Tab-separated table of C-alpha atoms in Angstrom:
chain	number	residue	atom	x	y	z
V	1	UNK	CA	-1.279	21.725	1.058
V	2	UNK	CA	2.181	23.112	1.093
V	3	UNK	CA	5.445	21.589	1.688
V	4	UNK	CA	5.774	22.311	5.434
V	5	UNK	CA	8.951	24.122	6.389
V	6	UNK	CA	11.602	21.637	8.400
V	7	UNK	CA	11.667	24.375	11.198
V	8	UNK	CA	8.033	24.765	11.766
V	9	UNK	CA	5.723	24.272	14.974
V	10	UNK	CA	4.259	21.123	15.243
V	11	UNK	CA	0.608	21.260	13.397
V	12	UNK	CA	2.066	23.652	10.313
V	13	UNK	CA	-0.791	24.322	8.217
V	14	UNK	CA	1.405	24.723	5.034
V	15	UNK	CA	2.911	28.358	4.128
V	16	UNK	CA	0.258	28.123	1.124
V	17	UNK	CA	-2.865	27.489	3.526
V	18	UNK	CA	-5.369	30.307	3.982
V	19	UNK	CA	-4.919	29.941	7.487
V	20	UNK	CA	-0.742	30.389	7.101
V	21	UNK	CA	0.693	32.895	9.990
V	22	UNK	CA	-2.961	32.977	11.333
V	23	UNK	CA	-3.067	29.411	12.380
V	24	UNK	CA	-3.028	28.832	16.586
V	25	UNK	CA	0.045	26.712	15.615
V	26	UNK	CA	1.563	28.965	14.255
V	27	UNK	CA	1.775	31.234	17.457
V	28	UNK	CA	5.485	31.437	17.742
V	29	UNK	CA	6.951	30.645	14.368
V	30	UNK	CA	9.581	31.450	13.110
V	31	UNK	CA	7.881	31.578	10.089
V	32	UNK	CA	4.804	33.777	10.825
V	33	UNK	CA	5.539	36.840	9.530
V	34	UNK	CA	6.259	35.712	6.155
V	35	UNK	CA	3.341	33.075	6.367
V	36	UNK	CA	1.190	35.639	7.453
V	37	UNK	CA	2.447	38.080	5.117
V	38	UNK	CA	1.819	35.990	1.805
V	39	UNK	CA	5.038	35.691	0.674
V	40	UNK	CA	5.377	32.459	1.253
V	41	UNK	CA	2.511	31.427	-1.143
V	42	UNK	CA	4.731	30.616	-3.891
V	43	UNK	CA	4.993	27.250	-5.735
V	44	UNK	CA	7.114	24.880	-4.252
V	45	UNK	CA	10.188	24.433	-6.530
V	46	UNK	CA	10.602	20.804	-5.040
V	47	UNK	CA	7.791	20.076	-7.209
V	48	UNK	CA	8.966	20.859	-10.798
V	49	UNK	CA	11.704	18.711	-9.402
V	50	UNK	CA	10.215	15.748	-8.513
V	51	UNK	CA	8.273	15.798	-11.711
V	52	UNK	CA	11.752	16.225	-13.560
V	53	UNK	CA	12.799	13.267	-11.722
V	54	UNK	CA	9.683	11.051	-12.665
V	55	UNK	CA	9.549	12.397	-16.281
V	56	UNK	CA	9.844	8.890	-17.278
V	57	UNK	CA	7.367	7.267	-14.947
V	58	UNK	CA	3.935	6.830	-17.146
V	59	UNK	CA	1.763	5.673	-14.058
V	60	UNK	CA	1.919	6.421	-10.505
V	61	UNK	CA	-1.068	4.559	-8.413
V	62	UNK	CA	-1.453	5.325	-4.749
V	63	UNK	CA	-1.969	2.848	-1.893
V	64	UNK	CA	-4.167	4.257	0.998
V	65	UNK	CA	-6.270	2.932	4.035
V	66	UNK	CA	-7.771	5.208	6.279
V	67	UNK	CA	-7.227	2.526	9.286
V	68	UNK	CA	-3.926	0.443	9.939
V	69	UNK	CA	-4.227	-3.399	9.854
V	70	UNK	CA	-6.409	-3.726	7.011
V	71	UNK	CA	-3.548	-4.999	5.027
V	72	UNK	CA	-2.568	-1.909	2.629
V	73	UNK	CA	0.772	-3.061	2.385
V	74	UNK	CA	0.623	-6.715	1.716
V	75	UNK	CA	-1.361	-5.108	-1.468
V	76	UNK	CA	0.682	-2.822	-2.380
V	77	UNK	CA	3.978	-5.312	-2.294
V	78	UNK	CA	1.593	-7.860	-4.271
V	79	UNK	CA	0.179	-5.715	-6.639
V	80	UNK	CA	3.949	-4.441	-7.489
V	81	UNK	CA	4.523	-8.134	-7.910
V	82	UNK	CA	1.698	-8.678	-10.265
V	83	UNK	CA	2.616	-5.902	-12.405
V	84	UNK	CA	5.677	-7.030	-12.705
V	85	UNK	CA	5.313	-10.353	-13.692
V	86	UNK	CA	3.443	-8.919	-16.628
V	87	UNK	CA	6.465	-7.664	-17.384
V	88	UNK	CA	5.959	-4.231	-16.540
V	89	UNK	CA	9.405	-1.833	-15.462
V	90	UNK	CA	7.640	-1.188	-11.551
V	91	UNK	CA	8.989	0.995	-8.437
V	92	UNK	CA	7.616	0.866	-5.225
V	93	UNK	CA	8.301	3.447	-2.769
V	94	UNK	CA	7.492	3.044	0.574
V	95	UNK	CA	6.479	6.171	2.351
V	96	UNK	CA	5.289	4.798	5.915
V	97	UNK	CA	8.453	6.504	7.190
V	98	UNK	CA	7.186	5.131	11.047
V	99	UNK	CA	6.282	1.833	9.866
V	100	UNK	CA	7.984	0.357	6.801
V	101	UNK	CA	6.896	-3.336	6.461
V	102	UNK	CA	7.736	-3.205	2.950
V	103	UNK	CA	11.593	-4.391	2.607
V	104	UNK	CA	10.043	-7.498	4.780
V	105	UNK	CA	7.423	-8.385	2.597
V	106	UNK	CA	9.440	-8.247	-0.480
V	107	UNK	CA	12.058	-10.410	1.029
V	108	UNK	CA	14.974	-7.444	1.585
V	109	UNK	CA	15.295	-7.475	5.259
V	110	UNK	CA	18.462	-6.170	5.405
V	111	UNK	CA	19.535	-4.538	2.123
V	112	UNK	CA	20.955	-1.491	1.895
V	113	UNK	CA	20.404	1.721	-0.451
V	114	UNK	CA	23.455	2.560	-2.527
V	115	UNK	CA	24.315	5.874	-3.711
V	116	UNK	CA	25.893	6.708	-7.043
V	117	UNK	CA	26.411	10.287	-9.395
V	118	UNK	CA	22.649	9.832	-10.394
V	119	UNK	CA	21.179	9.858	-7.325
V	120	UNK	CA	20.029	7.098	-4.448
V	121	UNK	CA	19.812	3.752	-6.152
V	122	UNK	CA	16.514	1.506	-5.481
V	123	UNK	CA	17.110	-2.111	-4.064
V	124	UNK	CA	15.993	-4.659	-6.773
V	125	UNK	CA	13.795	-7.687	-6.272
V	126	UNK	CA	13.899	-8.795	-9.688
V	127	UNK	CA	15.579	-7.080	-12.747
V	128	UNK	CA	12.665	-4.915	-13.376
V	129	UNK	CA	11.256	-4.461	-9.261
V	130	UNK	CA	13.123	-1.794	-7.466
V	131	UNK	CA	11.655	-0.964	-3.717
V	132	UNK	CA	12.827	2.389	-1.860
V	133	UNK	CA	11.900	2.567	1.879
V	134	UNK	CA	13.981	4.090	5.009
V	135	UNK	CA	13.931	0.644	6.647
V	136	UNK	CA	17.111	-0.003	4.252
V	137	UNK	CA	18.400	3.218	6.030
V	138	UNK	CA	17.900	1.272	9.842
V	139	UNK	CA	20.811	0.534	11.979
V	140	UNK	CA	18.218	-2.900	12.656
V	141	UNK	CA	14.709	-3.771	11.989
V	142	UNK	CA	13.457	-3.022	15.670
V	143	UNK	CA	14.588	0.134	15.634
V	144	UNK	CA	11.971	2.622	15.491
V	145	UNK	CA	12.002	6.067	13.661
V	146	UNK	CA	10.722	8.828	16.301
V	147	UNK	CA	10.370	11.941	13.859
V	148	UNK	CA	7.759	15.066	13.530
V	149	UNK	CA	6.379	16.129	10.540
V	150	UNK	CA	8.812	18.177	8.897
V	151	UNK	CA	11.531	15.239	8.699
V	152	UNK	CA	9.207	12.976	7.537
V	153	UNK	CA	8.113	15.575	4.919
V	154	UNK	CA	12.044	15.933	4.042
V	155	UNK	CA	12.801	12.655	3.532
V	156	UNK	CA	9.803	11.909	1.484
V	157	UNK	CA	10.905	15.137	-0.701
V	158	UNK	CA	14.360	13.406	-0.897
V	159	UNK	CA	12.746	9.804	-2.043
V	160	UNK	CA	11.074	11.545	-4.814
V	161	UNK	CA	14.090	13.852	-5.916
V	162	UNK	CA	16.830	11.647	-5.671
V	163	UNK	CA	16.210	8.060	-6.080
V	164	UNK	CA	17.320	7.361	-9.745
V	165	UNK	CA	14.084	5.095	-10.774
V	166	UNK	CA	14.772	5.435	-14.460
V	167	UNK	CA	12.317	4.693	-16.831
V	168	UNK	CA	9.268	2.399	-15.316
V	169	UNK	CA	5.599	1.783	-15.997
V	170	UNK	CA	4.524	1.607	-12.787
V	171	UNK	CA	5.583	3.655	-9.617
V	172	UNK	CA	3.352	1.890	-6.574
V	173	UNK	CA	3.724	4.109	-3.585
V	174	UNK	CA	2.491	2.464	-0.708
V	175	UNK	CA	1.341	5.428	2.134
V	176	UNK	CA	0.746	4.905	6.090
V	177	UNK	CA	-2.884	5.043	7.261
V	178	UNK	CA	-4.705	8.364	7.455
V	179	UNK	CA	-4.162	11.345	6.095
V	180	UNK	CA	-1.806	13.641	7.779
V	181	UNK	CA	1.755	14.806	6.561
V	182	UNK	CA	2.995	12.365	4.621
V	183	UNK	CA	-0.164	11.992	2.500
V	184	UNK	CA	-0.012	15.788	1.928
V	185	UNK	CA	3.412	16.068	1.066
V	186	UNK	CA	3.876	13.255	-0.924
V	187	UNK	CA	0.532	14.789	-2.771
V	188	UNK	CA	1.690	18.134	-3.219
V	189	UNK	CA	4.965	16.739	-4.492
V	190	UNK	CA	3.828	14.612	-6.996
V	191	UNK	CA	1.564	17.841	-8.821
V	192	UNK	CA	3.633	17.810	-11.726
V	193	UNK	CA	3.020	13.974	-12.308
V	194	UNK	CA	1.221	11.295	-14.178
V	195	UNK	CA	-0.572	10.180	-10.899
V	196	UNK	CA	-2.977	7.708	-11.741
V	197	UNK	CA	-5.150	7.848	-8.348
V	198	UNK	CA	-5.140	5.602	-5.594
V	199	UNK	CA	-6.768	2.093	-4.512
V	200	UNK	CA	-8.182	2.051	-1.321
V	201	UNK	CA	-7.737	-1.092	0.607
V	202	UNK	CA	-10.711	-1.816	3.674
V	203	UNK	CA	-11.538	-4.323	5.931
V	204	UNK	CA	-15.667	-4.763	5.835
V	205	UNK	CA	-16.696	-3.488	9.316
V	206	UNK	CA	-17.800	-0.332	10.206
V	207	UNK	CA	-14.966	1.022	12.010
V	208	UNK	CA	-12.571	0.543	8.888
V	209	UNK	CA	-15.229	2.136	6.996
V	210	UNK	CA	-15.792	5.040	8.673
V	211	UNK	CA	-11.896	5.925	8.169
V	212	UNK	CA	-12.117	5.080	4.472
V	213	UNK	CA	-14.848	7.526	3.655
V	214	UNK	CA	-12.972	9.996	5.167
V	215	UNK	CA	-9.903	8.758	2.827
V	216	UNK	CA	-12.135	8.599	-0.518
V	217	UNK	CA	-12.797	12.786	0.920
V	218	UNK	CA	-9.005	13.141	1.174
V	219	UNK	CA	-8.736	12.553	-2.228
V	220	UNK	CA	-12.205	14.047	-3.919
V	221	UNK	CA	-10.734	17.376	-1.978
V	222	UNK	CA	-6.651	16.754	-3.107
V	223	UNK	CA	-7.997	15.881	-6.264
V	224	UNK	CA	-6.785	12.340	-6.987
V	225	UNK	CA	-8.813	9.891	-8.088
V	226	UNK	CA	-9.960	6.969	-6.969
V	227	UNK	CA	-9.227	3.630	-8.768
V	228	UNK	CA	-11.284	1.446	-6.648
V	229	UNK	CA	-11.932	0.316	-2.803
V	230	UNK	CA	-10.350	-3.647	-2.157
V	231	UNK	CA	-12.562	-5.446	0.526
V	232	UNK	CA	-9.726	-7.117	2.113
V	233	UNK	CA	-9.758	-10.075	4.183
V	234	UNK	CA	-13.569	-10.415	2.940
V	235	UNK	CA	-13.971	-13.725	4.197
V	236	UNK	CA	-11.494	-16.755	5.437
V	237	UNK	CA	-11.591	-19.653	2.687
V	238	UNK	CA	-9.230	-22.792	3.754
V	239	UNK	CA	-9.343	-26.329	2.006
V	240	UNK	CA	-10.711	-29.206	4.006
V	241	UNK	CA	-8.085	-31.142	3.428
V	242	UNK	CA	-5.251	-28.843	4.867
V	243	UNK	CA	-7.642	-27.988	7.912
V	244	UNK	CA	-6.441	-28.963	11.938
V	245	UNK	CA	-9.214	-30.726	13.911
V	246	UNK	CA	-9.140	-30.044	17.509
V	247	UNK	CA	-10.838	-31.858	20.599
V	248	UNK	CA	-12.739	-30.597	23.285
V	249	UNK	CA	-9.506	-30.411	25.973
V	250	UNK	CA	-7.847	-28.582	22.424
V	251	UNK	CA	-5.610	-31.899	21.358
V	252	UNK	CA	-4.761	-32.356	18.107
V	253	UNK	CA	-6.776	-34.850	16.623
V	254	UNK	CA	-6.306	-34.344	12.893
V	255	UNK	CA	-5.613	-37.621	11.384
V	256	UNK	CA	-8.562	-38.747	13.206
V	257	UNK	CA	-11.087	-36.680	11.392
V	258	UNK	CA	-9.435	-37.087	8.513
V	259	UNK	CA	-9.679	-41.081	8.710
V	260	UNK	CA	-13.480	-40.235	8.882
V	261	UNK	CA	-13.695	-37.761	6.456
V	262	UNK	CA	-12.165	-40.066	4.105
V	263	UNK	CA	-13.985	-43.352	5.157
V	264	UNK	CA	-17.697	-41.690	5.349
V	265	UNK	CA	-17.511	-38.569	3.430
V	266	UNK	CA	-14.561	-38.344	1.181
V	267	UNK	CA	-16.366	-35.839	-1.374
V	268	UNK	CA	-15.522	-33.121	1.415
V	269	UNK	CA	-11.941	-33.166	0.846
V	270	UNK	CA	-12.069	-31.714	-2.070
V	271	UNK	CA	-14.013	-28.293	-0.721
V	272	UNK	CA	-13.179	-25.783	0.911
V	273	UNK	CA	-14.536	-24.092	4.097
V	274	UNK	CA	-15.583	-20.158	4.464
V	275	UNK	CA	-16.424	-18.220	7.227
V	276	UNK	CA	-17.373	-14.074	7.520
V	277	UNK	CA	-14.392	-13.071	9.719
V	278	UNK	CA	-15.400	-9.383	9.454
V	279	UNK	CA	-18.512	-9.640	9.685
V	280	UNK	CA	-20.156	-7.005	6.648
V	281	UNK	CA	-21.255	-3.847	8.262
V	282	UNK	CA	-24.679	-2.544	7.581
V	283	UNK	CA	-24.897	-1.260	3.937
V	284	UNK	CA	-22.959	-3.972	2.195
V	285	UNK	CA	-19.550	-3.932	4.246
V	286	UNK	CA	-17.032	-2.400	1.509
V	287	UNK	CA	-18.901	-3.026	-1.591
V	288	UNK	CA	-21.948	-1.034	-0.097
V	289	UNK	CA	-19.576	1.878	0.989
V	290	UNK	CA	-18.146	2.320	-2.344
V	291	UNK	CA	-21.386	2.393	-4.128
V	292	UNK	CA	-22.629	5.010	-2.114
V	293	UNK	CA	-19.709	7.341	-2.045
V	294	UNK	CA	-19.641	6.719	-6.087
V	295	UNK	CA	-16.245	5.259	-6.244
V	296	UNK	CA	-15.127	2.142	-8.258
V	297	UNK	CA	-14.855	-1.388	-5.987
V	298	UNK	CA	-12.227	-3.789	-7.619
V	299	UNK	CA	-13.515	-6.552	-5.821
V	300	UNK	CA	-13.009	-8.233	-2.539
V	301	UNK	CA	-10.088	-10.686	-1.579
V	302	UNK	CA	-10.772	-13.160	0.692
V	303	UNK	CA	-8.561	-13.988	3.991
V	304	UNK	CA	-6.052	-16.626	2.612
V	305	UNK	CA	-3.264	-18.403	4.953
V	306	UNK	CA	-1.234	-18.588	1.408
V	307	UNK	CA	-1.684	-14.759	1.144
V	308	UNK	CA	0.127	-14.138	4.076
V	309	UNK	CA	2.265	-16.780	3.874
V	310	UNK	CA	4.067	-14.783	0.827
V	311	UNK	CA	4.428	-11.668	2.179
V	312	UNK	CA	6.331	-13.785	5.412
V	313	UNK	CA	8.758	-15.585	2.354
V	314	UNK	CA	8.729	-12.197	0.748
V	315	UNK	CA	7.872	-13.977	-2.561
V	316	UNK	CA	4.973	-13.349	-5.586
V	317	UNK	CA	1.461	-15.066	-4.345
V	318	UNK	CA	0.204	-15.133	-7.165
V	319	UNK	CA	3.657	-16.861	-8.907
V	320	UNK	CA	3.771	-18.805	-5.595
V	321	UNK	CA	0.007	-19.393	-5.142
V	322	UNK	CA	-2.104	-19.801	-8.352
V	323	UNK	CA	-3.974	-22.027	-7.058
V	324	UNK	CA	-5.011	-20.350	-4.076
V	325	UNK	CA	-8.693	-19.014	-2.842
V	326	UNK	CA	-7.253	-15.184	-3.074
V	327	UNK	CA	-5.195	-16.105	-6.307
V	328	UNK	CA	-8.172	-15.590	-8.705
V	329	UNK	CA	-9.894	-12.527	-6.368
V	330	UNK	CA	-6.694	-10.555	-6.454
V	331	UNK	CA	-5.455	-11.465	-9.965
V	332	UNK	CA	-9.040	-9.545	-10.710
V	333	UNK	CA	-8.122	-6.682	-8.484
V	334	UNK	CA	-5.002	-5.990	-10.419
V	335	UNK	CA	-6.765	-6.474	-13.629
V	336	UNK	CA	-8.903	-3.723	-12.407
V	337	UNK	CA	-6.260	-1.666	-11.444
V	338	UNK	CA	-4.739	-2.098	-15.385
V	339	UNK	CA	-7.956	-1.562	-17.187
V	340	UNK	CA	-7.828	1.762	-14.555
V	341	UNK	CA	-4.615	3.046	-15.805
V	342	UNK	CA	-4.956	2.317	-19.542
V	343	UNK	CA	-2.877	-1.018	-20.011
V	344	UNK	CA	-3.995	-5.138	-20.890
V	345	UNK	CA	-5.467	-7.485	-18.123
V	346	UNK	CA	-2.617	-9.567	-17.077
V	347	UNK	CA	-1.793	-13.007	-18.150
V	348	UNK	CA	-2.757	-15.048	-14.980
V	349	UNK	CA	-2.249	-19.033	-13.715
V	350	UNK	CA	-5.032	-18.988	-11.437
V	351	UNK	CA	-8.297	-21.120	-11.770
């Protein structure tokens, strides 16, 4: 659980691992005698560092998803939105070093990280928002970032020594799927913090599931806790009247249905339709999961055009949405992710 060293084999174990120098990855190593030898097994001074750094962060909360897709990112942006609007000081640090959707959804495509005497500034949203993720570090957004471990590891040891945060309430870190190097190092890093724990965003099928169990053991065995498992994209809830009608040969024939609607059945405009998009697995689908793994569940949020709509405009959903079918589902999550970390439910606009 050990910072890996930046000129180790591919598959380090971590010079603090019982299997260090013994390892078949570590057949070769530079590093094996020592590893082997136990002399590495020392604590990592990048983490009295970090926590030097971060002294005046009061609550660090986690992102994770065992499976990619399931839309850990669009709650991590939104939930850094949320807390902000509460007024909360918030940082969110974006740690997906392969995959950083984060200065997209926040509207920041193509900002770029200034550096002054007190370290790497963050790039601000709002006055009290700042967002640190390597895709402000991109010669362009399609480039991609083709890096092993260690230089993932270092740069994620660099976010959390040298960006100058100051003093915030919140530090969001949102983390790619899994758990492989980056979860660990950003983990070991953070020992001598106020981490919080993490929420744990699914989908409700089973093969989301079966990924996120093995997240909620990540953490039981790293020791962080776990705030709570979202049920994303729960179930797809759309007003009537903003629906498309389609004919059999798929022409548009909107206005059409909506004459009728309105002439024989205009109580129907003012519902909404819903439909099981992921369909629950057996055993309750997220809810179920978290229940029997003994884990909080803040709720599910249903699949909401709007949703994504705001992460494409990079703007608040719930400022830009209230009166959305996710607005009052994930104005609850975040609620539950306050009453998790000690503070007051938020102050929300939705119905």
């Amino acid at each position: 659980m050990s910072a890996v060293p930046a000129n180790a084999n591919a598959g380090c174990v971590g010079p603090q691992s019982d299997a260090a120098g013994k390892a078949s990855a570590c057949a070769g190593c530079p590093n094996q005698a020592a590893c082997a030898s136990g002399a590495a097994k020392q604590t990592d001074p990048s983490v009295a560092q970090v926590a030097a750094r971060l002294a005046d962060v009061k609550h660090t909360v986690l992102v994770l998803s065992g499976k990619g897709g399931v839309g850990k990112s669009t709650m991590a942006c939104q939930l850094a939105f949320a807390l902000a609007s509460q007024g909360h000081q918030v940082g969110l640090l974006d740690v997906d070093i392969c995959g950083p959707s984060v200065p997209r959804m926040l509207g920041l495509t193509g900002q770029e990280v200034h550096q002054s005497a007190a370290g790497w500034s963050p790039v601000y949203v709002e006055d009290n928002l700042g967002v640190m993720s390597i895709g402000f570090m991109l010669p362009g957004s399609d480039d991609a970032v083709i890096w092993r471990g260690p230089r993932k590891n270092g740069l994620i040891k660099q976010f959390l020594t040298d960006v100058d945060w100051g003093t915030l309430d919140y530090l969001v870190i949102d983390t790619p799927p899994g758990t492989s190097d980056e979860h660990i190092s950003t983990i070991q890093y953070l020992k001598g913090c106020n981490v919080d724990g993490a929420v744990i965003v699914s989908t409700n099928q089973e093969v989301s599931l079966a990924d996120v169990r093995k997240e909620i053991n990540f953490c039981k065995k790293t020791s962080i806790k776990v705030l709570g498992v979202v049920g994303n994209m729960a179930a797809l809830k759309f007003p009537v009247s903003q629906l498309a009608f389609r004919n059999a040969e798929g022409g548009d024939c909107t206005a059409e249905a909506m004459a009728a609607l309105s002439a024989h059945a205009p109580h129907l405009l003012s519902m909404s339709v819903a439909a099981d998009v992921f369909v629950a697995a057996e055993g309750g689908g997220a809810a179920g999961m978290a229940a029997k793994t003994g884990v909080p569940y803040l709720g599910p949020v249903p699949l909401d055009p709007n949703l994504l709509r705001a992460c494409e405009e990079g703007r608040s959903f719930l400022e830009a949405y209230p009166m959305s079918a996710a607005a009052k589902p994930f104005a609850a999550i975040v609620d539950g992710v306050l009453k998790a970390t000690g503070s007051a439910p938020g102050s929300w606009a939705t119905k």
